[in-house]
Short mmCIF file of C-alpha atoms (C1' of nucleotides) in Angstrom, two decimals:
data_model
loop_
_atom_site.label_atom_id
_atom_site.label_comp_id
_atom_site.label_asym_id
_atom_site.label_seq_id
_atom_site.Cartn_x
_atom_site.Cartn_y
_atom_site.Cartn_z
CA UNK A 1 0.01 -8.73 -35.14
CA UNK A 2 -3.31 -10.03 -36.41
CA UNK A 3 -4.02 -13.85 -36.99
CA UNK A 4 -6.31 -13.72 -39.73
CA UNK A 5 -8.77 -16.99 -38.92
CA UNK A 6 -10.43 -18.49 -42.28
CA UNK A 7 -14.30 -18.33 -41.87
CA UNK A 8 -15.17 -21.55 -39.31
CA UNK A 9 -17.80 -23.28 -41.47
CA UNK A 10 -21.45 -22.53 -41.11
CA UNK A 11 -22.87 -25.68 -39.08
CA UNK A 12 -19.18 -24.34 -36.51
CA UNK A 13 -19.86 -20.74 -36.13
CA UNK A 14 -23.37 -22.04 -34.92
CA UNK A 15 -22.09 -24.33 -32.40
CA UNK A 16 -19.53 -21.87 -31.54
CA UNK A 17 -22.11 -19.65 -30.40
CA UNK A 18 -24.10 -21.57 -28.54
CA UNK A 19 -21.30 -22.77 -26.20
CA UNK A 20 -20.73 -19.43 -25.94
CA UNK A 21 -24.29 -18.10 -25.19
CA UNK A 22 -24.83 -21.15 -23.13
CA UNK A 23 -21.05 -21.06 -21.37
CA UNK A 24 -22.80 -16.64 -20.04
CA UNK A 25 -24.94 -18.14 -19.30
CA UNK A 26 -23.38 -20.67 -16.36
CA UNK A 27 -20.99 -18.78 -15.62
CA UNK A 28 -23.52 -15.55 -14.29
CA UNK A 29 -25.30 -18.79 -12.50
CA UNK A 30 -23.07 -20.69 -10.83
CA UNK A 31 -19.40 -19.03 -10.87
CA UNK A 32 -16.30 -19.39 -12.97
CA UNK A 33 -16.56 -23.87 -12.19
CA UNK A 34 -19.26 -24.32 -13.99
CA UNK A 35 -19.49 -27.39 -15.05
CA UNK A 36 -17.57 -27.68 -18.64
CA UNK A 37 -19.97 -30.69 -19.09
CA UNK A 38 -23.14 -28.59 -18.52
CA UNK A 39 -22.26 -25.92 -20.41
CA UNK A 40 -21.81 -29.29 -23.36
CA UNK A 41 -24.70 -30.16 -22.40
CA UNK A 42 -26.73 -27.45 -22.71
CA UNK A 43 -25.42 -26.01 -25.75
CA UNK A 44 -26.80 -29.17 -27.76
CA UNK A 45 -23.13 -30.42 -28.44
CA UNK A 46 -20.49 -33.17 -27.69
CA UNK A 47 -17.77 -32.50 -24.75
CA UNK A 48 -15.23 -32.86 -27.61
CA UNK A 49 -17.00 -29.59 -29.54
CA UNK A 50 -16.23 -27.65 -26.41
CA UNK A 51 -12.63 -27.99 -25.65
CA UNK A 52 -12.14 -28.04 -30.22
CA UNK A 53 -13.24 -24.51 -30.39
CA UNK A 54 -11.97 -23.43 -26.64
CA UNK A 55 -9.00 -25.75 -25.77
CA UNK A 56 -9.16 -23.83 -21.56
CA UNK A 57 -11.53 -23.04 -19.46
CA UNK A 58 -9.79 -19.42 -19.40
CA UNK A 59 -10.73 -19.37 -23.75
CA UNK A 60 -14.09 -19.99 -23.18
CA UNK A 61 -14.45 -17.30 -19.84
CA UNK A 62 -11.29 -15.39 -22.07
CA UNK A 63 -14.64 -15.06 -25.15
CA UNK A 64 -17.13 -14.78 -23.17
CA UNK A 65 -16.19 -12.07 -20.68
CA UNK A 66 -15.70 -9.34 -24.83
CA UNK A 67 -18.03 -7.76 -24.28
CA UNK A 68 -17.69 -6.48 -20.31
CA UNK A 69 -13.88 -6.26 -21.36
CA UNK A 70 -15.62 -3.54 -23.39
CA UNK A 71 -17.88 -2.15 -20.90
CA UNK A 72 -14.36 -2.00 -19.00
CA UNK A 73 -13.18 0.34 -21.89
CA UNK A 74 -15.97 2.02 -22.53
CA UNK A 75 -16.24 3.22 -19.13
CA UNK A 76 -12.16 3.85 -19.36
CA UNK A 77 -12.60 6.78 -22.03
CA UNK A 78 -15.79 8.18 -19.93
CA UNK A 79 -13.05 9.09 -17.18
CA UNK A 80 -10.77 10.48 -18.64
CA UNK A 81 -13.09 13.08 -19.09
CA UNK A 82 -13.77 13.55 -15.68
CA UNK A 83 -11.46 16.97 -14.89
CA UNK A 84 -10.77 16.18 -11.78
CA UNK A 85 -7.47 13.20 -11.49
CA UNK A 86 -8.33 11.65 -8.09
CA UNK A 87 -12.32 11.00 -9.52
CA UNK A 88 -10.40 9.69 -13.10
CA UNK A 89 -8.53 7.59 -11.13
CA UNK A 90 -11.84 6.23 -8.41
CA UNK A 91 -14.00 6.30 -11.64
CA UNK A 92 -11.69 3.92 -12.96
CA UNK A 93 -11.10 1.78 -9.76
CA UNK A 94 -14.97 1.73 -9.50
CA UNK A 95 -14.66 0.64 -13.02
CA UNK A 96 -12.29 -2.09 -12.82
CA UNK A 97 -14.57 -3.88 -10.31
CA UNK A 98 -17.89 -4.06 -11.66
CA UNK A 99 -15.47 -5.53 -14.49
CA UNK A 100 -14.40 -7.88 -12.11
CA UNK A 101 -17.70 -9.27 -10.95
CA UNK A 102 -19.24 -10.17 -14.40
CA UNK A 103 -18.63 -14.04 -12.90
CA UNK A 104 -18.54 -14.77 -9.32
CA UNK A 105 -14.48 -16.02 -8.85
CA UNK A 106 -13.63 -13.92 -11.23
CA UNK A 107 -10.82 -12.79 -9.59
CA UNK A 108 -8.82 -16.14 -9.49
CA UNK A 109 -7.65 -15.93 -12.68
CA UNK A 110 -8.14 -13.10 -13.74
CA UNK A 111 -4.82 -12.96 -10.96
CA UNK A 112 -3.30 -15.82 -12.18
CA UNK A 113 -2.62 -14.71 -15.58
CA UNK A 114 -1.58 -11.83 -14.14
CA UNK A 115 2.01 -14.01 -14.03
CA UNK A 116 0.37 -17.13 -16.52
CA UNK A 117 1.96 -15.04 -19.96
CA UNK A 118 0.62 -18.06 -21.84
CA UNK A 119 -3.18 -17.79 -20.82
CA UNK A 120 -5.92 -16.07 -22.74
CA UNK A 121 -6.64 -13.92 -20.17
CA UNK A 122 -2.84 -11.91 -19.95
CA UNK A 123 -3.62 -10.26 -22.37
CA UNK A 124 -6.57 -7.26 -21.33
CA UNK A 125 -4.65 -7.78 -17.32
CA UNK A 126 -2.17 -6.11 -19.38
CA UNK A 127 -4.03 -3.19 -21.05
CA UNK A 128 -5.37 -3.64 -17.23
CA UNK A 129 -2.16 -2.27 -15.66
CA UNK A 130 -1.54 0.01 -18.41
CA UNK A 131 -4.97 2.01 -18.19
CA UNK A 132 -4.47 2.18 -14.27
CA UNK A 133 -0.64 3.40 -14.41
CA UNK A 134 -2.05 6.30 -16.30
CA UNK A 135 -4.79 7.02 -13.89
CA UNK A 136 -2.20 6.43 -11.00
CA UNK A 137 0.08 8.12 -13.51
CA UNK A 138 -2.35 11.01 -14.24
CA UNK A 139 -3.01 11.31 -10.08
CA UNK A 140 0.09 11.12 -7.90
CA UNK A 141 1.98 13.86 -10.64
CA UNK A 142 -1.31 16.35 -8.36
CA UNK A 143 -0.58 15.50 -5.58
CA UNK A 144 -3.78 13.08 -5.28
CA UNK A 145 -2.14 9.62 -5.12
CA UNK A 146 -0.07 7.83 -2.95
CA UNK A 147 3.53 8.44 -4.12
CA UNK A 148 4.95 4.94 -3.43
CA UNK A 149 2.36 2.87 -5.12
CA UNK A 150 2.75 1.25 -8.40
CA UNK A 151 0.31 0.15 -10.95
CA UNK A 152 0.13 -3.31 -9.80
CA UNK A 153 0.34 -2.86 -6.52
CA UNK A 154 -3.03 -1.31 -6.41
CA UNK A 155 -5.26 -3.68 -9.69
CA UNK A 156 -3.23 -6.71 -6.59
CA UNK A 157 -5.57 -4.31 -4.67
CA UNK A 158 -8.46 -4.23 -6.53
CA UNK A 159 -8.43 -8.16 -7.43
CA UNK A 160 -8.67 -8.33 -3.64
CA UNK A 161 -11.68 -5.75 -3.00
CA UNK A 162 -13.83 -7.62 -5.92
CA UNK A 163 -12.86 -11.32 -5.49
CA UNK A 164 -14.88 -10.63 -1.66
CA UNK A 165 -17.38 -8.32 -2.41
CA UNK A 166 -18.10 -12.12 -4.80
CA UNK A 167 -18.90 -13.84 -1.10
CA UNK A 168 -20.28 -10.41 0.27
CA UNK A 169 -23.68 -9.77 -0.74
CA UNK A 170 -25.40 -11.45 2.05
CA UNK A 171 -23.22 -11.10 3.66
CA UNK A 172 -24.03 -7.20 5.98
CA UNK A 173 -21.30 -5.15 4.45
CA UNK A 174 -20.86 -3.09 1.59
CA UNK A 175 -19.40 -3.16 -1.03
CA UNK A 176 -19.23 1.07 -1.09
CA UNK A 177 -16.98 0.56 2.68
CA UNK A 178 -15.24 -1.80 0.94
CA UNK A 179 -13.77 0.91 -1.64
CA UNK A 180 -13.69 3.80 0.60
CA UNK A 181 -11.59 1.57 2.77
CA UNK A 182 -8.74 1.43 -0.53
CA UNK A 183 -9.43 4.43 -1.43
CA UNK A 184 -8.60 6.52 2.20
CA UNK A 185 -7.18 2.70 4.57
CA UNK A 186 -7.99 2.67 8.44
CA UNK A 187 -6.34 5.33 9.81
CA UNK A 188 -7.42 8.62 10.32
CA UNK A 189 -4.32 11.47 11.78
CA UNK A 190 -4.70 12.29 14.69
CA UNK A 191 -6.06 15.39 14.19
CA UNK A 192 -9.37 14.46 13.94
CA UNK A 193 -10.20 17.23 11.38
CA UNK A 194 -9.61 15.47 8.16
CA UNK A 195 -12.51 14.02 6.86
CA UNK B 1 -20.42 -25.14 26.61
CA UNK B 2 -16.95 -28.02 26.35
CA UNK B 3 -17.22 -31.20 25.75
CA UNK B 4 -15.42 -34.61 27.17
CA UNK B 5 -14.91 -36.60 24.59
CA UNK B 6 -14.25 -39.54 25.72
CA UNK B 7 -10.19 -40.92 24.82
CA UNK B 8 -9.44 -42.36 21.37
CA UNK B 9 -7.86 -46.27 21.59
CA UNK B 10 -3.99 -46.18 20.95
CA UNK B 11 -4.30 -47.20 17.60
CA UNK B 12 -6.14 -44.60 16.57
CA UNK B 13 -5.03 -42.10 18.03
CA UNK B 14 -2.46 -42.41 16.69
CA UNK B 15 -3.41 -42.99 13.14
CA UNK B 16 -5.10 -39.19 14.24
CA UNK B 17 -2.07 -37.53 14.74
CA UNK B 18 -0.17 -38.78 11.43
CA UNK B 19 -3.04 -38.16 9.67
CA UNK B 20 -2.68 -34.88 11.39
CA UNK B 21 1.02 -34.83 10.82
CA UNK B 22 1.01 -35.41 7.51
CA UNK B 23 -1.74 -32.93 6.91
CA UNK B 24 -0.26 -30.12 8.19
CA UNK B 25 3.06 -30.91 5.38
CA UNK B 26 0.44 -31.00 2.15
CA UNK B 27 -1.01 -28.80 3.52
CA UNK B 28 1.86 -26.07 3.77
CA UNK B 29 3.31 -27.57 0.19
CA UNK B 30 0.38 -27.76 -1.44
CA UNK B 31 -2.40 -25.10 -0.03
CA UNK B 32 -5.22 -26.02 1.82
CA UNK B 33 -6.29 -28.23 -1.68
CA UNK B 34 -4.44 -30.32 -1.77
CA UNK B 35 -5.44 -34.62 -1.71
CA UNK B 36 -7.49 -36.17 1.17
CA UNK B 37 -6.12 -39.22 -0.66
CA UNK B 38 -2.93 -38.42 -1.28
CA UNK B 39 -2.24 -37.52 2.93
CA UNK B 40 -4.19 -40.27 3.50
CA UNK B 41 -1.98 -42.55 2.34
CA UNK B 42 1.50 -40.08 3.70
CA UNK B 43 0.16 -41.66 6.90
CA UNK B 44 -0.17 -45.08 6.01
CA UNK B 45 -4.03 -45.03 6.72
CA UNK B 46 -7.26 -45.91 4.55
CA UNK B 47 -8.82 -43.20 3.18
CA UNK B 48 -11.82 -44.75 5.16
CA UNK B 49 -10.43 -43.67 8.13
CA UNK B 50 -9.16 -40.26 7.08
CA UNK B 51 -12.79 -39.15 6.94
CA UNK B 52 -14.12 -40.81 9.72
CA UNK B 53 -11.53 -38.78 12.46
CA UNK B 54 -12.42 -35.23 10.19
CA UNK B 55 -15.56 -35.39 8.42
CA UNK B 56 -15.20 -32.43 6.06
CA UNK B 57 -11.66 -31.20 4.16
CA UNK B 58 -12.74 -27.99 7.20
CA UNK B 59 -12.20 -30.51 10.27
CA UNK B 60 -9.08 -31.77 8.74
CA UNK B 61 -8.23 -27.74 7.92
CA UNK B 62 -9.01 -26.72 11.40
CA UNK B 63 -7.55 -29.40 13.50
CA UNK B 64 -4.11 -28.60 11.88
CA UNK B 65 -4.20 -25.12 12.09
CA UNK B 66 -4.61 -25.43 16.11
CA UNK B 67 -0.61 -24.31 16.62
CA UNK B 68 -1.15 -21.23 14.33
CA UNK B 69 -4.53 -20.34 15.97
CA UNK B 70 -3.31 -19.90 19.61
CA UNK B 71 0.02 -17.55 17.92
CA UNK B 72 -1.97 -15.57 16.79
CA UNK B 73 -4.05 -15.02 20.05
CA UNK B 74 -0.73 -14.74 21.23
CA UNK B 75 -0.39 -11.27 18.82
CA UNK B 76 -3.21 -10.29 20.04
CA UNK B 77 -2.25 -10.16 24.08
CA UNK B 78 1.72 -8.73 23.16
CA UNK B 79 -0.02 -6.56 21.00
CA UNK B 80 -2.46 -5.29 23.25
CA UNK B 81 -0.36 -3.91 25.64
CA UNK B 82 1.13 -1.45 23.54
CA UNK B 83 1.01 1.50 24.40
CA UNK B 84 -0.44 3.25 21.24
CA UNK B 85 -4.02 2.00 20.14
CA UNK B 86 -3.00 2.35 16.58
CA UNK B 87 -0.04 0.81 16.18
CA UNK B 88 -1.83 -2.36 18.11
CA UNK B 89 -4.96 -2.35 15.93
CA UNK B 90 -1.96 -2.65 12.95
CA UNK B 91 0.04 -4.89 14.87
CA UNK B 92 -3.27 -6.92 15.27
CA UNK B 93 -4.23 -6.89 11.44
CA UNK B 94 -0.44 -7.68 11.18
CA UNK B 95 -0.05 -11.65 12.64
CA UNK B 96 -3.94 -11.59 11.71
CA UNK B 97 -2.09 -11.83 8.13
CA UNK B 98 0.39 -13.36 9.36
CA UNK B 99 -2.03 -15.92 10.26
CA UNK B 100 -3.53 -16.48 6.95
CA UNK B 101 -1.17 -17.47 5.18
CA UNK B 102 0.24 -20.42 7.30
CA UNK B 103 -2.05 -22.07 4.07
CA UNK B 104 -0.96 -21.43 1.09
CA UNK B 105 -5.49 -20.86 -0.22
CA UNK B 106 -6.38 -19.82 3.52
CA UNK B 107 -8.41 -16.89 3.46
CA UNK B 108 -10.99 -18.92 0.99
CA UNK B 109 -12.02 -21.13 2.93
CA UNK B 110 -12.15 -19.50 5.99
CA UNK B 111 -14.09 -16.28 4.04
CA UNK B 112 -16.59 -18.70 3.74
CA UNK B 113 -17.10 -20.38 7.89
CA UNK B 114 -17.88 -16.16 8.50
CA UNK B 115 -21.52 -16.74 7.00
CA UNK B 116 -21.50 -20.45 8.02
CA UNK B 117 -22.72 -21.04 11.46
CA UNK B 118 -21.70 -24.45 10.93
CA UNK B 119 -18.17 -24.95 9.30
CA UNK B 120 -15.35 -25.58 12.27
CA UNK B 121 -13.52 -22.98 11.26
CA UNK B 122 -16.70 -20.60 12.71
CA UNK B 123 -15.15 -20.30 16.14
CA UNK B 124 -12.22 -18.60 14.54
CA UNK B 125 -13.35 -16.43 12.71
CA UNK B 126 -16.28 -15.19 15.54
CA UNK B 127 -12.57 -14.69 17.89
CA UNK B 128 -10.52 -12.53 15.29
CA UNK B 129 -14.15 -11.01 14.65
CA UNK B 130 -14.51 -9.65 18.42
CA UNK B 131 -10.24 -9.17 18.87
CA UNK B 132 -10.74 -6.73 15.71
CA UNK B 133 -13.67 -5.36 16.74
CA UNK B 134 -12.26 -4.87 20.16
CA UNK B 135 -8.73 -2.98 18.79
CA UNK B 136 -11.07 -1.04 16.08
CA UNK B 137 -12.13 0.17 19.19
CA UNK B 138 -9.27 0.81 20.75
CA UNK B 139 -8.37 3.13 17.39
CA UNK B 140 -11.60 5.21 17.10
CA UNK B 141 -12.73 6.34 20.15
CA UNK B 142 -8.95 8.18 20.14
CA UNK B 143 -9.65 9.44 16.19
CA UNK B 144 -6.85 6.90 14.53
CA UNK B 145 -9.27 5.00 13.23
CA UNK B 146 -11.81 5.83 10.05
CA UNK B 147 -14.97 6.07 12.82
CA UNK B 148 -17.68 4.75 9.60
CA UNK B 149 -15.95 1.05 9.55
CA UNK B 150 -16.89 -2.16 11.71
CA UNK B 151 -14.56 -4.93 12.70
CA UNK B 152 -16.78 -7.45 9.63
CA UNK B 153 -15.29 -4.68 6.92
CA UNK B 154 -11.51 -4.60 8.31
CA UNK B 155 -12.23 -8.21 8.76
CA UNK B 156 -12.95 -9.33 5.09
CA UNK B 157 -9.63 -6.09 3.96
CA UNK B 158 -7.76 -8.71 5.41
CA UNK B 159 -8.59 -11.74 4.03
CA UNK B 160 -9.26 -10.50 0.86
CA UNK B 161 -5.24 -9.02 1.18
CA UNK B 162 -4.29 -12.42 2.11
CA UNK B 163 -5.08 -13.72 -0.67
CA UNK B 164 -3.93 -11.82 -3.08
CA UNK B 165 0.05 -12.09 -0.73
CA UNK B 166 -0.23 -15.28 -1.46
CA UNK B 167 -0.37 -14.97 -5.26
CA UNK B 168 2.29 -12.06 -5.19
CA UNK B 169 5.69 -13.52 -3.24
CA UNK B 170 6.51 -14.16 -7.88
CA UNK B 171 4.97 -11.44 -8.88
CA UNK B 172 6.75 -8.27 -7.09
CA UNK B 173 4.97 -6.76 -5.88
CA UNK B 174 5.50 -7.11 -1.65
CA UNK B 175 2.97 -7.60 1.11
CA UNK B 176 4.58 -4.46 3.22
CA UNK B 177 3.19 -1.58 -0.32
CA UNK B 178 -0.77 -3.98 0.60
CA UNK B 179 -0.31 -3.66 4.27
CA UNK B 180 0.67 -0.43 4.09
CA UNK B 181 -2.37 0.82 1.08
CA UNK B 182 -4.67 -1.14 3.24
CA UNK B 183 -3.96 1.43 5.82
CA UNK B 184 -3.40 5.29 4.83
CA UNK B 185 -6.35 4.43 1.02
CA UNK B 186 -4.26 5.83 -2.27
CA UNK B 187 -5.77 8.54 -2.30
CA UNK B 188 -3.87 11.40 -0.76
CA UNK B 189 -5.74 15.10 0.60
CA UNK B 190 -4.79 17.72 -2.26
CA UNK B 191 -1.50 19.38 -0.42
CA UNK B 192 0.83 17.30 -0.66
CA UNK B 193 2.63 18.13 2.64
CA UNK B 194 0.17 14.69 4.53
CA UNK B 195 3.15 12.18 4.40
"C1'" DA C 1 -14.18 -49.47 17.78
"C1'" DC C 2 -12.29 -49.12 14.62
"C1'" DC C 3 -8.84 -49.60 8.91
"C1'" DT C 4 -9.19 -51.06 4.95
"C1'" DG C 5 -9.62 -50.95 0.24
"C1'" DA C 6 -12.48 -51.68 -3.18
"C1'" DA C 7 -17.18 -49.50 -5.30
"C1'" DC C 8 -19.26 -44.96 -6.74
"C1'" DA C 9 -19.66 -41.27 -8.03
"C1'" DC C 10 -18.55 -36.97 -10.45
"C1'" DC C 11 -16.48 -34.98 -13.71
"C1'" DG C 12 -12.85 -32.95 -16.90
"C1'" DT C 13 -10.15 -34.62 -21.20
"C1'" DT C 14 -9.08 -37.34 -25.39
"C1'" DC C 15 -9.43 -39.51 -28.92
"C1'" DA C 16 -11.29 -43.19 -33.08
"C1'" DA C 17 -15.62 -43.31 -35.14
"C1'" DG C 18 -18.88 -41.31 -37.74
"C1'" DT C 19 -20.72 -36.80 -40.76
"C1'" DA D 1 -13.21 -29.95 -41.44
"C1'" DC D 2 -15.86 -30.68 -38.19
"C1'" DC D 3 -18.81 -33.62 -34.49
"C1'" DT D 4 -20.44 -37.88 -31.49
"C1'" DG D 5 -20.08 -39.72 -28.04
"C1'" DA D 6 -18.36 -43.96 -24.88
"C1'" DA D 7 -13.82 -44.18 -22.96
"C1'" DC D 8 -10.18 -43.16 -19.63
"C1'" DA D 9 -7.67 -40.81 -15.26
"C1'" DC D 10 -8.82 -38.89 -11.00
"C1'" DC D 11 -10.22 -37.67 -6.87
"C1'" DG D 12 -13.37 -37.15 -3.32
"C1'" DT D 13 -16.63 -39.79 -0.11
"C1'" DT D 14 -19.13 -44.17 1.57
"C1'" DC D 15 -19.55 -48.90 2.89
"C1'" DA D 16 -19.37 -53.69 4.01
"C1'" DA D 17 -16.13 -56.47 5.71
"C1'" DG D 18 -12.67 -57.42 8.33
"C1'" DT D 19 -9.33 -57.20 13.30
#
DNA sequence: ACCTGAACACCGTTCAAGT
DNA sequence: ACCTGAACACCGTTCAAGT
């Protein structure tokens, strides 16, 4: 399953690293639609070199996201040891939000990767789905989460919230409110003894 | 407030209508990023003509959305006469979802228009916000909706759900599940006597 | 007053030539 | 084996020339 990639020539490795660093900066500053030409220029390489290393924008994105993905997995580990399954689920979704906000506009390619088996982002999507599955099942088992909800739906809802959150900062709303909305919904039972 | 636009020359009016019809078709078929060049060609006009009538993509979009917007307002009227304020709020949000699914990708420019006072879509955004305000307030007054929720947040959440819904059709999830998730949240109180 | 379509700009992507 | 950068393609946008 694991491919043994032959080691790169020294200059190729150097170029790859430069591209990766520059891409991370540009994606962070201008969002995931940052110009690939600019990234190549910023890294001091020809555009062809960028394409040789990363044949698609998604491939470059995926490589650039590696650190964030590791943090996400670490957060999952941390959530696992929480006593309360509902708290664990919430902590996991919080971490997922943080990950999805790594770059402006990231939710879109991630959503696209869910159906595209091919995408370099697809692997991380499957991982996220299975982790969501795990935390959700635990919460459901104890009656803390909605029964007729599947991991996929919850992942999608998280993507949705992350998508608006990207734009929302300058908009008077806070992410906490949106996270809260996702957790509890906008409806309340007629008897206001709930909260 | 209402501007008196001088009547168009006959051929100009004809071109405008053609552009509008063609644009509606293309937006419906390929989403809101449909090529403007293609639309001009399809309408049998030069690209300059398209830009003369609709200086920005958003202007064309807004004009194309007029019918859907009228349907949305009609749905609001219909929701007003519902007895139960929670049902009215749900009906309104359902209609809003339908509107936002008029074209694939519509949520993005609508979201952008919320902060851009300039955008041709901004007027409809204000209308939507004030209607959401109204339905939400009614539901809150009777204890049916979360107190610490503002219309803006709810609008944003609706946009978020519509955004995923655009892509979701071929994805095994249903829009109902997402709407439900927004209404009730993913969490359940420890005592499973709720549902 | 309005229309046309060539011209320009921008950017992603490829590939022949070079090391 | 890898890199460079010119060349091509595509599309949005403008504007001089035409009716």
